[in-house]
CSV table of N, CA and C in Angstrom, one decimal:
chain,number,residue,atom,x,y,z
A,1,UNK,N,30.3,-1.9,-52.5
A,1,UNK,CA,30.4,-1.8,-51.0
A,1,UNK,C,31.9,-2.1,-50.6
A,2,UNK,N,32.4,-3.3,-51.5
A,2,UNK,CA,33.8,-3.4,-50.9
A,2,UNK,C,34.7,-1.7,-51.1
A,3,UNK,N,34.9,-0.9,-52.3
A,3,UNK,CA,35.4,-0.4,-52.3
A,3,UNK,C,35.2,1.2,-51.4
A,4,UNK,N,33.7,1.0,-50.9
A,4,UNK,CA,33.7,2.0,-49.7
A,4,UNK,C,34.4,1.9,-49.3
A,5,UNK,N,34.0,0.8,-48.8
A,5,UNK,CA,35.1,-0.2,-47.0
A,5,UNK,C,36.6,0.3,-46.7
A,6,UNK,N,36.9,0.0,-48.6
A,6,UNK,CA,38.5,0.3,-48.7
A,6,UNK,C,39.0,1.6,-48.6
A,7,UNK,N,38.0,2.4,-49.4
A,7,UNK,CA,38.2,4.3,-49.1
A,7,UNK,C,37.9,4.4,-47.8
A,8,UNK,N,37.1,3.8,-46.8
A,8,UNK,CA,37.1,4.3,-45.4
A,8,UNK,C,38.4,4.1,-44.7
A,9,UNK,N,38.8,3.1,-45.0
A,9,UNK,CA,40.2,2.4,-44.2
A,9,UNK,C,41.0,3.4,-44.3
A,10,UNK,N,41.4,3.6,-45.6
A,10,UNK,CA,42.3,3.8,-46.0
A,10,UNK,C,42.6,5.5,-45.9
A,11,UNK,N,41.2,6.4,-45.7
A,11,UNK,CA,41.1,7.7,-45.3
A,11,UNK,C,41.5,7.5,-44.1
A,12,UNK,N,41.3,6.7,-43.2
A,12,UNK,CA,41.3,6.7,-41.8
A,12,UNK,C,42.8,6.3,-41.3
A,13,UNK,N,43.6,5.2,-42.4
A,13,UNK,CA,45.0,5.6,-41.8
A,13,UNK,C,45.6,6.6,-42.2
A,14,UNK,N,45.5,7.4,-43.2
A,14,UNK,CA,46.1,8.7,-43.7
A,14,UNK,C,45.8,9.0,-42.7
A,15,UNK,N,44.4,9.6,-41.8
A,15,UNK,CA,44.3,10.8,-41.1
A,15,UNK,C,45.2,10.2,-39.3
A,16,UNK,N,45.0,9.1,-39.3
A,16,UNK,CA,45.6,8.2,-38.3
A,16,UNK,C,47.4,8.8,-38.3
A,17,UNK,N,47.8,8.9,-39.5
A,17,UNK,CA,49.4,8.8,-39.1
A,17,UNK,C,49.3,10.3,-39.9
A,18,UNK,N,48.6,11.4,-40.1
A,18,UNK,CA,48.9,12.9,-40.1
A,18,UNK,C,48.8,13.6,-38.9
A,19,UNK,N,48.4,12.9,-38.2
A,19,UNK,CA,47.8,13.6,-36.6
A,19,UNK,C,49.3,13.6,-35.6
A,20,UNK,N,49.6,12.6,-35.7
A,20,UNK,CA,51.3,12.2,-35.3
A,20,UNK,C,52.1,13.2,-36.1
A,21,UNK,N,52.2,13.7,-37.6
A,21,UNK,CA,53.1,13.7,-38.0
A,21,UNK,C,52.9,16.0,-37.9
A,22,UNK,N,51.6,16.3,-37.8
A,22,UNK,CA,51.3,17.8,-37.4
A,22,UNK,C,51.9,18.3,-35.9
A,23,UNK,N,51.9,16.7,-34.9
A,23,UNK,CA,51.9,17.1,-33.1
A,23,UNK,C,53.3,17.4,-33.3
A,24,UNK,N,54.0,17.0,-34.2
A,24,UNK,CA,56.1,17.4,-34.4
A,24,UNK,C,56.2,18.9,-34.6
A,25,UNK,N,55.2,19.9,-34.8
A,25,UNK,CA,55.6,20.9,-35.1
A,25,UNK,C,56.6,21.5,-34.2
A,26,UNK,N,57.3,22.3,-34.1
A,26,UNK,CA,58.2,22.8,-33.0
A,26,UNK,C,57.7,23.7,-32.3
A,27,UNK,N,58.6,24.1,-31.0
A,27,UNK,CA,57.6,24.7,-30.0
A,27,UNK,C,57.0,25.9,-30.2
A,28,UNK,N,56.4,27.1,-29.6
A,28,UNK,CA,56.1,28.3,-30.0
A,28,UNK,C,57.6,29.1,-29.9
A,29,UNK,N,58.3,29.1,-28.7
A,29,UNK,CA,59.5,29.6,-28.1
A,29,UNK,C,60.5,28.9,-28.3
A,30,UNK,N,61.3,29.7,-28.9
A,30,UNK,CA,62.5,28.7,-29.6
A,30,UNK,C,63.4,28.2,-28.5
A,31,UNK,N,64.0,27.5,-28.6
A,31,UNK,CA,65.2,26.8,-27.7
A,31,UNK,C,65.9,27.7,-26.8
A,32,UNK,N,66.5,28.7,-27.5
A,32,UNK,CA,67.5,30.0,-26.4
A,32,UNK,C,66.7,30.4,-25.4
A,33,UNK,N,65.4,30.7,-25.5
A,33,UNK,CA,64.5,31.5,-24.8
A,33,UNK,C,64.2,30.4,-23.7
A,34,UNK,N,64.0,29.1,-23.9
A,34,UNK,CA,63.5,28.2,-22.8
A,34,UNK,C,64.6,27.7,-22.1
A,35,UNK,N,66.0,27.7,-23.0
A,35,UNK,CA,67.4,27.8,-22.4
A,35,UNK,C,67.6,28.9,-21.0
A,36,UNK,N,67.7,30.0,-21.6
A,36,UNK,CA,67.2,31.5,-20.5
A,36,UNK,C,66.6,31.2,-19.7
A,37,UNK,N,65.3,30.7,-20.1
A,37,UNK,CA,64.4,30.4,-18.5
A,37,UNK,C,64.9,29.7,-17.6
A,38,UNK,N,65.3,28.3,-17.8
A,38,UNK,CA,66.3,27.5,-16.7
A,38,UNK,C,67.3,28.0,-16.2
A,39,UNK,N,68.0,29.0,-16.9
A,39,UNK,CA,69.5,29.2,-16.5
A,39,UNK,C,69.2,30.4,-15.6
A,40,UNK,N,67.9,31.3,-15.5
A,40,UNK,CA,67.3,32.4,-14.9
A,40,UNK,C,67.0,31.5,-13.4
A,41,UNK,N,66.0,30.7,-13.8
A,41,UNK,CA,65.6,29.3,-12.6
A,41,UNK,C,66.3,28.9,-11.9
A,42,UNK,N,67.9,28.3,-12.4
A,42,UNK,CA,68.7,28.1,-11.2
A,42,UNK,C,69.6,29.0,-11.1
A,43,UNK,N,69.6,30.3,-11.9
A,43,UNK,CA,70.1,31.5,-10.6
A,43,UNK,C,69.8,31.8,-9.9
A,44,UNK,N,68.1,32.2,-9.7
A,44,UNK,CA,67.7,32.6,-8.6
A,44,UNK,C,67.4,31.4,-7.8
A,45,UNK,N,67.3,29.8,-7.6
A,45,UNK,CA,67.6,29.5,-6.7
A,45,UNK,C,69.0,29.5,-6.2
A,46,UNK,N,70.0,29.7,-6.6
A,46,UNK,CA,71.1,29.6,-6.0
A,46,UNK,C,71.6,31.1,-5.5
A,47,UNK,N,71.0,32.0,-6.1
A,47,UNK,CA,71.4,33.2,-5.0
A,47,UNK,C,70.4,33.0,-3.9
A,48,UNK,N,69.1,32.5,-3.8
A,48,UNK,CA,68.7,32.1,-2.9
A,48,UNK,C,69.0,31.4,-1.7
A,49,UNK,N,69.6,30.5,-2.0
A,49,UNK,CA,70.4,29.2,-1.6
A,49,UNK,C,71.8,30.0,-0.9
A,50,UNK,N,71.9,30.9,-1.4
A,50,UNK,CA,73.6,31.9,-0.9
A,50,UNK,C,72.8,32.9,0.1
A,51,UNK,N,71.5,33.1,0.0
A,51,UNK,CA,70.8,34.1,1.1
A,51,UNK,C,70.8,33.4,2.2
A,52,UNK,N,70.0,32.5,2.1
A,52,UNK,CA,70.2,31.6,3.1
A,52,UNK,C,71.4,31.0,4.0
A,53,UNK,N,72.4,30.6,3.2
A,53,UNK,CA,73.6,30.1,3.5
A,53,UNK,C,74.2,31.3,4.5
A,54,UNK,N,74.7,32.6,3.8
A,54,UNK,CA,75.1,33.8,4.8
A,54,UNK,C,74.3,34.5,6.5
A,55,UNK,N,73.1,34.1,5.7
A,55,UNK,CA,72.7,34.6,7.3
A,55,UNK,C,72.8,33.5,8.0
A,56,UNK,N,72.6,32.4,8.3
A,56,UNK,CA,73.2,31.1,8.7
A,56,UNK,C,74.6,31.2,9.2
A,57,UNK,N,75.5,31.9,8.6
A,57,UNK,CA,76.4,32.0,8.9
A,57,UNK,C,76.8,33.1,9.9
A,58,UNK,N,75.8,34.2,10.4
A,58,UNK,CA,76.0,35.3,11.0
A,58,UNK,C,76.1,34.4,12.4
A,59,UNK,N,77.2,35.5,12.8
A,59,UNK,CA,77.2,35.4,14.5
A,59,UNK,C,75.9,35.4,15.3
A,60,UNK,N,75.0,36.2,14.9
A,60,UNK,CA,74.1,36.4,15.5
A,60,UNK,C,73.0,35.5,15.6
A,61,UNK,N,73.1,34.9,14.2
A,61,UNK,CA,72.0,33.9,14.0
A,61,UNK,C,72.9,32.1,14.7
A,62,UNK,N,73.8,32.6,14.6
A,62,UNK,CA,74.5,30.7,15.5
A,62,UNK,C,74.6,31.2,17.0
A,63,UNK,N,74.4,32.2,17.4
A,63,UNK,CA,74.4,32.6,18.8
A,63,UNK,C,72.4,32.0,19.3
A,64,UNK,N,72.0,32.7,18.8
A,64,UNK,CA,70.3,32.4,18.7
A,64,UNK,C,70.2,30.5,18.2
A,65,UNK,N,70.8,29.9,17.7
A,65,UNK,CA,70.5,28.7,17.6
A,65,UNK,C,71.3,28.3,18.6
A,66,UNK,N,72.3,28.4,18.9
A,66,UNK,CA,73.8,27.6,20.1
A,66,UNK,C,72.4,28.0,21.4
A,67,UNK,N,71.8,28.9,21.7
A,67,UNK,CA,71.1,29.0,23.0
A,67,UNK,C,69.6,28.5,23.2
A,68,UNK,N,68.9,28.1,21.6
A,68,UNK,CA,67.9,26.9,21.7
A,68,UNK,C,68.1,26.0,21.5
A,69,UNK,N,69.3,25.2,21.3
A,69,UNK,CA,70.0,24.0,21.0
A,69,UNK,C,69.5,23.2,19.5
A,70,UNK,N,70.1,24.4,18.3
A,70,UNK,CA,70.1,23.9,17.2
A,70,UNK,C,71.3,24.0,16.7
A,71,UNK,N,70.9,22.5,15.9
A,71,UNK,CA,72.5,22.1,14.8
A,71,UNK,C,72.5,22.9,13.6
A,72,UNK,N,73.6,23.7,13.5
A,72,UNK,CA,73.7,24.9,12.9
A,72,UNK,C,74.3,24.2,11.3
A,73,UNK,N,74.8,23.0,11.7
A,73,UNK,CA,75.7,21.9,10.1
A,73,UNK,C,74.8,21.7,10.2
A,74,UNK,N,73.3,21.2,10.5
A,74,UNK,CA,72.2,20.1,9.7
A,74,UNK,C,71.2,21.0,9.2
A,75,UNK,N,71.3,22.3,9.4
A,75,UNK,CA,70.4,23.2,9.1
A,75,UNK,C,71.2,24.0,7.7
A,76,UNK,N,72.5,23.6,7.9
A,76,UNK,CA,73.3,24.4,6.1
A,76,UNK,C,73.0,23.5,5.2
A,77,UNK,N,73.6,22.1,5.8
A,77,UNK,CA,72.8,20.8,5.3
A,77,UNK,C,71.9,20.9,4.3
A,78,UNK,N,70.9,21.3,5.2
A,78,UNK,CA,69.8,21.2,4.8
A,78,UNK,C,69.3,22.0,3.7
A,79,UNK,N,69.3,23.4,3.2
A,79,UNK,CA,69.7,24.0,2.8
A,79,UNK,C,69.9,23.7,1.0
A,80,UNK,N,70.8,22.8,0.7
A,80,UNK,CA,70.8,22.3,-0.4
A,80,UNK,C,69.6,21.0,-0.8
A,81,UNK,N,69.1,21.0,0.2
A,81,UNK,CA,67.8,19.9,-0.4
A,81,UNK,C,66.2,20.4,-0.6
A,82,UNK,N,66.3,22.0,-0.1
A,82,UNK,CA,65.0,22.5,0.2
A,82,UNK,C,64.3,22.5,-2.0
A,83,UNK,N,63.3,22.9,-2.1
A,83,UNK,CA,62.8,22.3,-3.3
A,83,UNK,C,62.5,23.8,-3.5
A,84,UNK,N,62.0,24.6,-4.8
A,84,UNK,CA,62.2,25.9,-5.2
A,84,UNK,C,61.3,26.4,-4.6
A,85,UNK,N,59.7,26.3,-4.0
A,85,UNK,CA,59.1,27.4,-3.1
A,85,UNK,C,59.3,26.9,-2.1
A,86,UNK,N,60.2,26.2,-1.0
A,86,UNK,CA,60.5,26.3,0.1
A,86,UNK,C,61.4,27.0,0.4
A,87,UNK,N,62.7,26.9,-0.8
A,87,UNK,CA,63.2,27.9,-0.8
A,87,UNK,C,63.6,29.7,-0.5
A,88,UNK,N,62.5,29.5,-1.8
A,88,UNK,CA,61.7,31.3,-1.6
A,88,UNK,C,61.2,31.9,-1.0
A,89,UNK,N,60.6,31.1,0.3
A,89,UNK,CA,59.9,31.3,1.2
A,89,UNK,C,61.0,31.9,2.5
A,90,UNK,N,62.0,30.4,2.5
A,90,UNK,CA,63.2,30.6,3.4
A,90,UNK,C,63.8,31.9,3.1
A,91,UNK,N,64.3,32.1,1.8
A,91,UNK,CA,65.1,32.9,1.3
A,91,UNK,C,64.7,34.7,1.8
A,92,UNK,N,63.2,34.7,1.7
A,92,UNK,CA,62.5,36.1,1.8
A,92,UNK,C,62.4,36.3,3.3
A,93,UNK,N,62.4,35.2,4.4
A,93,UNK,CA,62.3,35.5,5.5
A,93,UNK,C,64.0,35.7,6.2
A,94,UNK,N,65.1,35.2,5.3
A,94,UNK,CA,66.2,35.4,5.3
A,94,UNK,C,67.1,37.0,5.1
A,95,UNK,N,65.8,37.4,3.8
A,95,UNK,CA,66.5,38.8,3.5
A,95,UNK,C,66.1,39.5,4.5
A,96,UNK,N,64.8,39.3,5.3
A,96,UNK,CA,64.1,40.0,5.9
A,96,UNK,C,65.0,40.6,7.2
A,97,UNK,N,65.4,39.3,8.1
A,97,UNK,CA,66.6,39.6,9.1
A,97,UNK,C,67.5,39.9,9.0
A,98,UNK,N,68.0,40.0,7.4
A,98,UNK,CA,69.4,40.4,7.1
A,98,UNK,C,69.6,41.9,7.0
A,99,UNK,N,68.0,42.2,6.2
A,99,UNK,CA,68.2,43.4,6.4
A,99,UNK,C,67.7,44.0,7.9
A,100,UNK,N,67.1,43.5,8.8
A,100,UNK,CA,67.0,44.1,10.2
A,100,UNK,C,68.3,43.9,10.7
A,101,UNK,N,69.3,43.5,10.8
A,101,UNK,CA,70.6,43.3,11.1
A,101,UNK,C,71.1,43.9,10.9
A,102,UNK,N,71.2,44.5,9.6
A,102,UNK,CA,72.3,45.5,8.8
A,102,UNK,C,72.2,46.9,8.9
A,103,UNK,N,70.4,46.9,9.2
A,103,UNK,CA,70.1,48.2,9.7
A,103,UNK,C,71.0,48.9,10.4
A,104,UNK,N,71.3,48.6,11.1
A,104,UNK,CA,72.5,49.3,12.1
A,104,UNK,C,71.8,48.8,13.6
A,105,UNK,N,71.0,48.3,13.9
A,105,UNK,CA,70.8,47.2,15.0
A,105,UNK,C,72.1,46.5,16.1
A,106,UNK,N,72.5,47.5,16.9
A,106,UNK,CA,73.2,46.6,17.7
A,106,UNK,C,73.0,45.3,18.1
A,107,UNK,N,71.5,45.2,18.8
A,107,UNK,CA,71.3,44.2,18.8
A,107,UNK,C,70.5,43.8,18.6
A,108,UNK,N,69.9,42.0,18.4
A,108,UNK,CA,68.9,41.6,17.6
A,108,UNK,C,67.6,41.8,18.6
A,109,UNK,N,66.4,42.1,18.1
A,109,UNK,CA,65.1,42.6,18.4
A,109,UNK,C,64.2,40.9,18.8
A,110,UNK,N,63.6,41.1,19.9
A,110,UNK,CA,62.5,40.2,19.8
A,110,UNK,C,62.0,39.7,18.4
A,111,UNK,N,61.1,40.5,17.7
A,111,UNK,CA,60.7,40.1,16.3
A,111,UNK,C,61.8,39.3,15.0
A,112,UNK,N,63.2,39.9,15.4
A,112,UNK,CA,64.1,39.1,14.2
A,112,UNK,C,64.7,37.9,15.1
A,113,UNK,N,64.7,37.8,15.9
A,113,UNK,CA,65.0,36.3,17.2
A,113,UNK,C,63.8,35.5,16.9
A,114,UNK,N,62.5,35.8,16.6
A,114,UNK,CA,61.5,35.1,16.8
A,114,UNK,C,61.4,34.3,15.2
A,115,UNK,N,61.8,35.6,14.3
A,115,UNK,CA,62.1,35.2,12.6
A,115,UNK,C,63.1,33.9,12.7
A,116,UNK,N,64.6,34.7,13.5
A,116,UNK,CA,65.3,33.4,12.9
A,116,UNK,C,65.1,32.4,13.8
A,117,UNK,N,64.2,32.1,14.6
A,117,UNK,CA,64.2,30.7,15.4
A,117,UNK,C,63.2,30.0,14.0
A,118,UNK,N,62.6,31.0,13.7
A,118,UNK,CA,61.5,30.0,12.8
A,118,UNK,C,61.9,29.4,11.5
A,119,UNK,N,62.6,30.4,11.1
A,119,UNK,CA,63.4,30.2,10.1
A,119,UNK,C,64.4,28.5,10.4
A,120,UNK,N,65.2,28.6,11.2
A,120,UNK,CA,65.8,27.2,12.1
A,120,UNK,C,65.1,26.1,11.9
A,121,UNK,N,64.1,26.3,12.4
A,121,UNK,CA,62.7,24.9,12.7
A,121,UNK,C,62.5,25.0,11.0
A,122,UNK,N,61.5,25.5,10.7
A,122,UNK,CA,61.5,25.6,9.3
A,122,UNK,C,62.4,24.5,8.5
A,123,UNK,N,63.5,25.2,8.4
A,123,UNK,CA,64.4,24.1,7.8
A,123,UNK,C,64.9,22.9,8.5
A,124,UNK,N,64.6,22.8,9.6
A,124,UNK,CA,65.1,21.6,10.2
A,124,UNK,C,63.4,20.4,10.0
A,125,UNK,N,62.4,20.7,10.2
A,125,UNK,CA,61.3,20.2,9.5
A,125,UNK,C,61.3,19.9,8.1
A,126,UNK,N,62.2,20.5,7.8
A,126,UNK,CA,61.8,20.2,5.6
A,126,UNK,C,62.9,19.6,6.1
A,127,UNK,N,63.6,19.0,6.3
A,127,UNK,CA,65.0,18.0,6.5
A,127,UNK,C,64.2,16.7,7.1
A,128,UNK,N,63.8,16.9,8.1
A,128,UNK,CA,63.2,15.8,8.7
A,128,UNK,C,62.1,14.7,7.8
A,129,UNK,N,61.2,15.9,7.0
A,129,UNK,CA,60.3,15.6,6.7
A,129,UNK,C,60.7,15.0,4.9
């Protein structure tokens, strides 16, 4: 009986410290490839981050904030703190006016006045918040 006892133990720490020593295998995706992902990750937040920043900077969009009385520094500010799907969200409603802007739009439309006031609050809410 003793020497069951001892073959049970003793199977049980082998399998006890193989279980640790199989979870080391390496990843499925080698290192370069998960490198790429990150470095893909914060390029597109940071051209994002540059979408946002330029239209921010349009005349037209600090005209539309100077006349509802928003701070146009707490909202570039802000900007750098927003988190990756706040971002993306900003960012797409950013291309959106940019491209109604560029259109050839003399001047800004009800619907892209309405965008970038939300756009404004938006970010000034994720700052607050």
């Amino acid at each position: 009986m003793r020497t069951f006892a001892s073959i049970v133990v003793v199977t049980f720490l082998l399998s006890a410290v193989a279980v640790p020593a199989h979870a080391q295998v390496s990843h499925v995706a080698p290192q370069s490839i998960l490198d790429t992902a990150v470095q893909d990750h914060v390029a597109a937040d940071a051209a994002d981050r540059e979408t946002v920043q330029r239209l921010l900077e349009r005349p037209e969009v600090q005209a539309v904030a100077g006349d509802i009385g928003l701070d146009l520094r707490r909202a570039q500010s802000a900007v750098s703190t927003l988190d990756a799907q706040q971002l993306s969200t900003i960012a797409a409603q950013a291309s959106q006016v940019e491209q109604a802007l560029a259109g050839g739009q003399s001047s800004i439309t009800i619907s892209t006045t309405l965008i970038i006031i939300g756009l404004l609050v938006l970010i000034l809410i994720v700052v607050i918040a």
